[in-house]
Amino acid sequence: MFSRRQLPLTCFRVIPTLQTKMSKSLKKIVEESRDKNLTEVEMCDRGINNMLDVPGLFTLSNITQLVLSHNKLTGKPLPPRALRSI
């Protein structure tokens, strides 16, 4: 196996590009939800590892249902006060 230092430079270019695409699509969902005052937001199968990686998620105040199925969430769950309405 390669260590991180031994990997070719091209390996490091793919990861940020994928992350940027994911962030842009998630940001678009958040912006649309905010603009339309949606109460239900679906982010299924988006490759989300951490809810903190979703730009603007915690600025949505109208959410009553957040669907995050088929993602790879890791770590501790968020405290209830993080998303007030859910």
Short mmCIF file of N, CA and C in Angstrom, two decimals:
data_model
loop_
_atom_site.label_atom_id
_atom_site.label_comp_id
_atom_site.label_asym_id
_atom_site.label_seq_id
_atom_site.Cartn_x
_atom_site.Cartn_y
_atom_site.Cartn_z
N MET A 1 0.83 -1.19 0.00
CA MET A 1 0.00 0.00 0.00
C MET A 1 0.87 1.25 0.00
N PHE A 2 0.33 2.28 -0.55
CA PHE A 2 1.02 3.55 -0.57
C PHE A 2 0.74 4.32 0.72
N SER A 3 1.74 5.03 1.16
CA SER A 3 1.46 5.99 2.23
C SER A 3 1.01 7.28 1.54
N ARG A 4 0.49 8.20 2.31
CA ARG A 4 -0.03 9.45 1.73
C ARG A 4 1.06 10.20 0.97
N ARG A 5 2.28 10.13 1.45
CA ARG A 5 3.38 10.85 0.80
C ARG A 5 3.81 10.19 -0.51
N GLN A 6 3.53 8.90 -0.67
CA GLN A 6 3.95 8.18 -1.86
C GLN A 6 2.92 8.24 -2.99
N LEU A 7 1.71 8.68 -2.71
CA LEU A 7 0.68 8.72 -3.75
C LEU A 7 1.02 9.74 -4.81
N PRO A 8 0.71 9.45 -6.05
CA PRO A 8 0.93 10.42 -7.11
C PRO A 8 0.07 11.67 -6.89
N LEU A 9 0.54 12.80 -7.37
CA LEU A 9 -0.15 14.06 -7.18
C LEU A 9 -1.57 14.03 -7.75
N THR A 10 -1.80 13.27 -8.80
CA THR A 10 -3.14 13.22 -9.40
C THR A 10 -4.18 12.69 -8.44
N CYS A 11 -3.80 11.86 -7.48
CA CYS A 11 -4.75 11.34 -6.50
C CYS A 11 -5.32 12.47 -5.65
N PHE A 12 -4.53 13.47 -5.37
CA PHE A 12 -4.97 14.57 -4.53
C PHE A 12 -5.85 15.55 -5.29
N ARG A 13 -5.78 15.58 -6.57
CA ARG A 13 -6.60 16.50 -7.37
C ARG A 13 -8.04 16.03 -7.48
N VAL A 14 -8.27 14.73 -7.48
CA VAL A 14 -9.62 14.18 -7.65
C VAL A 14 -10.49 14.47 -6.43
N ILE A 15 -9.96 14.31 -5.26
CA ILE A 15 -10.74 14.45 -4.03
C ILE A 15 -11.31 15.86 -3.88
N PRO A 16 -10.53 16.94 -3.99
CA PRO A 16 -11.13 18.26 -3.84
C PRO A 16 -12.19 18.55 -4.91
N THR A 17 -12.01 18.07 -6.12
CA THR A 17 -12.99 18.29 -7.18
C THR A 17 -14.31 17.64 -6.82
N LEU A 18 -14.29 16.42 -6.34
CA LEU A 18 -15.49 15.71 -5.93
C LEU A 18 -16.14 16.44 -4.76
N GLN A 19 -15.35 16.88 -3.79
CA GLN A 19 -15.88 17.61 -2.64
C GLN A 19 -16.51 18.92 -3.09
N THR A 20 -15.91 19.61 -4.03
CA THR A 20 -16.44 20.88 -4.51
C THR A 20 -17.79 20.67 -5.19
N LYS A 21 -17.90 19.63 -6.01
CA LYS A 21 -19.17 19.34 -6.68
C LYS A 21 -20.25 19.02 -5.66
N MET A 22 -19.90 18.21 -4.64
CA MET A 22 -20.86 17.87 -3.62
C MET A 22 -21.29 19.12 -2.87
N SER A 23 -20.34 19.97 -2.50
CA SER A 23 -20.65 21.17 -1.75
C SER A 23 -21.55 22.10 -2.56
N LYS A 24 -21.28 22.23 -3.85
CA LYS A 24 -22.11 23.10 -4.69
C LYS A 24 -23.54 22.58 -4.79
N SER A 25 -23.70 21.27 -4.95
CA SER A 25 -25.06 20.73 -5.06
C SER A 25 -25.80 20.84 -3.73
N LEU A 26 -25.09 20.61 -2.63
CA LEU A 26 -25.73 20.74 -1.32
C LEU A 26 -26.06 22.20 -1.01
N LYS A 27 -25.17 23.09 -1.41
CA LYS A 27 -25.41 24.52 -1.19
C LYS A 27 -26.65 24.95 -1.98
N LYS A 28 -26.79 24.42 -3.18
CA LYS A 28 -27.96 24.76 -4.01
C LYS A 28 -29.24 24.28 -3.33
N ILE A 29 -29.22 23.07 -2.76
CA ILE A 29 -30.39 22.55 -2.05
C ILE A 29 -30.74 23.45 -0.87
N VAL A 30 -29.73 23.86 -0.11
CA VAL A 30 -29.95 24.71 1.05
C VAL A 30 -30.52 26.07 0.62
N GLU A 31 -29.94 26.66 -0.42
CA GLU A 31 -30.42 27.96 -0.90
C GLU A 31 -31.86 27.87 -1.39
N GLU A 32 -32.18 26.82 -2.13
CA GLU A 32 -33.54 26.63 -2.63
C GLU A 32 -34.52 26.45 -1.47
N SER A 33 -34.11 25.69 -0.48
CA SER A 33 -34.95 25.47 0.70
C SER A 33 -35.21 26.77 1.44
N ARG A 34 -34.19 27.59 1.55
CA ARG A 34 -34.32 28.88 2.23
C ARG A 34 -35.22 29.82 1.42
N ASP A 35 -35.00 29.89 0.11
CA ASP A 35 -35.77 30.79 -0.74
C ASP A 35 -37.26 30.43 -0.78
N LYS A 36 -37.54 29.13 -0.77
CA LYS A 36 -38.93 28.66 -0.87
C LYS A 36 -39.55 28.39 0.50
N ASN A 37 -38.80 28.64 1.57
CA ASN A 37 -39.26 28.38 2.94
C ASN A 37 -39.78 26.95 3.10
N LEU A 38 -39.04 25.99 2.54
CA LEU A 38 -39.45 24.59 2.62
C LEU A 38 -39.31 24.08 4.05
N THR A 39 -40.21 23.21 4.46
CA THR A 39 -40.12 22.60 5.78
C THR A 39 -39.49 21.22 5.72
N GLU A 40 -39.47 20.60 4.55
CA GLU A 40 -38.87 19.28 4.37
C GLU A 40 -37.72 19.38 3.37
N VAL A 41 -36.57 18.86 3.78
CA VAL A 41 -35.38 18.89 2.92
C VAL A 41 -34.84 17.47 2.80
N GLU A 42 -34.61 17.06 1.57
CA GLU A 42 -34.11 15.71 1.30
C GLU A 42 -32.70 15.79 0.73
N MET A 43 -31.78 15.14 1.41
CA MET A 43 -30.38 15.07 0.97
C MET A 43 -29.92 13.63 0.99
N CYS A 44 -30.69 12.76 0.35
CA CYS A 44 -30.40 11.33 0.31
C CYS A 44 -29.25 11.04 -0.65
N ASP A 45 -28.42 10.09 -0.26
CA ASP A 45 -27.37 9.56 -1.13
C ASP A 45 -26.51 10.66 -1.74
N ARG A 46 -26.01 11.55 -0.92
CA ARG A 46 -25.18 12.68 -1.37
C ARG A 46 -23.73 12.56 -0.93
N GLY A 47 -23.38 11.45 -0.30
CA GLY A 47 -22.00 11.26 0.14
C GLY A 47 -21.62 12.13 1.33
N ILE A 48 -22.59 12.50 2.13
CA ILE A 48 -22.32 13.37 3.28
C ILE A 48 -21.71 12.53 4.40
N ASN A 49 -20.57 12.97 4.89
CA ASN A 49 -19.91 12.30 6.01
C ASN A 49 -20.18 13.00 7.33
N ASN A 50 -20.35 14.30 7.26
CA ASN A 50 -20.51 15.11 8.45
C ASN A 50 -21.51 16.22 8.13
N MET A 51 -22.48 16.41 8.97
CA MET A 51 -23.50 17.43 8.71
C MET A 51 -22.90 18.84 8.70
N LEU A 52 -21.77 19.00 9.34
CA LEU A 52 -21.10 20.30 9.34
C LEU A 52 -20.53 20.64 7.98
N ASP A 53 -20.40 19.64 7.10
CA ASP A 53 -19.88 19.86 5.75
C ASP A 53 -20.94 20.39 4.77
N VAL A 54 -22.19 20.45 5.21
CA VAL A 54 -23.28 20.94 4.36
C VAL A 54 -23.36 22.45 4.55
N PRO A 55 -22.93 23.23 3.56
CA PRO A 55 -22.89 24.68 3.72
C PRO A 55 -24.26 25.30 3.93
N GLY A 56 -24.42 26.02 5.04
CA GLY A 56 -25.65 26.74 5.31
C GLY A 56 -26.77 25.92 5.92
N LEU A 57 -26.55 24.64 6.19
CA LEU A 57 -27.61 23.80 6.73
C LEU A 57 -28.16 24.35 8.04
N PHE A 58 -27.30 24.85 8.88
CA PHE A 58 -27.72 25.29 10.20
C PHE A 58 -28.30 26.70 10.19
N THR A 59 -28.41 27.29 9.02
CA THR A 59 -29.06 28.60 8.92
C THR A 59 -30.54 28.47 8.55
N LEU A 60 -30.96 27.25 8.21
CA LEU A 60 -32.35 27.01 7.84
C LEU A 60 -33.20 26.92 9.11
N SER A 61 -34.18 27.79 9.22
CA SER A 61 -34.99 27.81 10.44
C SER A 61 -36.36 27.17 10.27
N ASN A 62 -36.79 26.89 9.04
CA ASN A 62 -38.13 26.34 8.80
C ASN A 62 -38.17 24.82 8.73
N ILE A 63 -37.04 24.15 8.77
CA ILE A 63 -37.00 22.70 8.58
C ILE A 63 -37.70 21.99 9.73
N THR A 64 -38.62 21.10 9.37
CA THR A 64 -39.23 20.22 10.35
C THR A 64 -38.87 18.76 10.07
N GLN A 65 -38.42 18.48 8.83
CA GLN A 65 -37.99 17.14 8.47
C GLN A 65 -36.76 17.23 7.59
N LEU A 66 -35.71 16.52 7.99
CA LEU A 66 -34.46 16.48 7.23
C LEU A 66 -34.15 15.02 6.95
N VAL A 67 -34.12 14.64 5.68
CA VAL A 67 -33.88 13.25 5.29
C VAL A 67 -32.44 13.12 4.81
N LEU A 68 -31.67 12.29 5.51
CA LEU A 68 -30.25 12.09 5.18
C LEU A 68 -29.93 10.61 4.97
N SER A 69 -30.89 9.83 4.52
CA SER A 69 -30.66 8.40 4.34
C SER A 69 -29.63 8.13 3.25
N HIS A 70 -28.98 6.99 3.36
CA HIS A 70 -27.98 6.51 2.41
C HIS A 70 -26.78 7.44 2.28
N ASN A 71 -26.40 8.09 3.38
CA ASN A 71 -25.17 8.85 3.46
C ASN A 71 -24.24 8.09 4.39
N LYS A 72 -23.05 8.58 4.58
CA LYS A 72 -22.07 7.91 5.43
C LYS A 72 -21.71 8.79 6.61
N LEU A 73 -22.73 9.15 7.37
CA LEU A 73 -22.51 10.03 8.52
C LEU A 73 -21.68 9.32 9.57
N THR A 74 -20.73 10.04 10.10
CA THR A 74 -19.86 9.52 11.15
C THR A 74 -19.84 10.51 12.30
N GLY A 75 -19.36 10.06 13.42
CA GLY A 75 -19.21 10.95 14.57
C GLY A 75 -20.46 11.00 15.42
N LYS A 76 -20.42 11.90 16.37
CA LYS A 76 -21.52 12.06 17.31
C LYS A 76 -22.70 12.76 16.65
N PRO A 77 -23.92 12.42 17.07
CA PRO A 77 -25.07 13.16 16.57
C PRO A 77 -25.04 14.59 17.08
N LEU A 78 -25.67 15.46 16.37
CA LEU A 78 -25.71 16.86 16.76
C LEU A 78 -26.67 17.08 17.92
N PRO A 79 -26.41 18.06 18.73
CA PRO A 79 -27.36 18.36 19.81
C PRO A 79 -28.66 18.91 19.23
N PRO A 80 -29.77 18.69 19.89
CA PRO A 80 -31.08 19.13 19.35
C PRO A 80 -31.13 20.62 19.05
N ARG A 81 -30.39 21.44 19.77
CA ARG A 81 -30.46 22.88 19.53
C ARG A 81 -29.81 23.29 18.21
N ALA A 82 -29.02 22.39 17.59
CA ALA A 82 -28.35 22.70 16.33
C ALA A 82 -29.38 22.98 15.23
N LEU A 83 -30.39 22.15 15.17
CA LEU A 83 -31.50 22.36 14.22
C LEU A 83 -32.76 22.50 15.08
N ARG A 84 -33.15 23.69 15.32
CA ARG A 84 -34.20 24.01 16.29
C ARG A 84 -35.56 23.39 15.98
N SER A 85 -35.97 23.35 14.75
CA SER A 85 -37.34 22.95 14.40
C SER A 85 -37.54 21.44 14.30
N ILE A 86 -36.47 20.70 14.14
CA ILE A 86 -36.62 19.25 13.92
C ILE A 86 -36.88 18.56 15.25
#
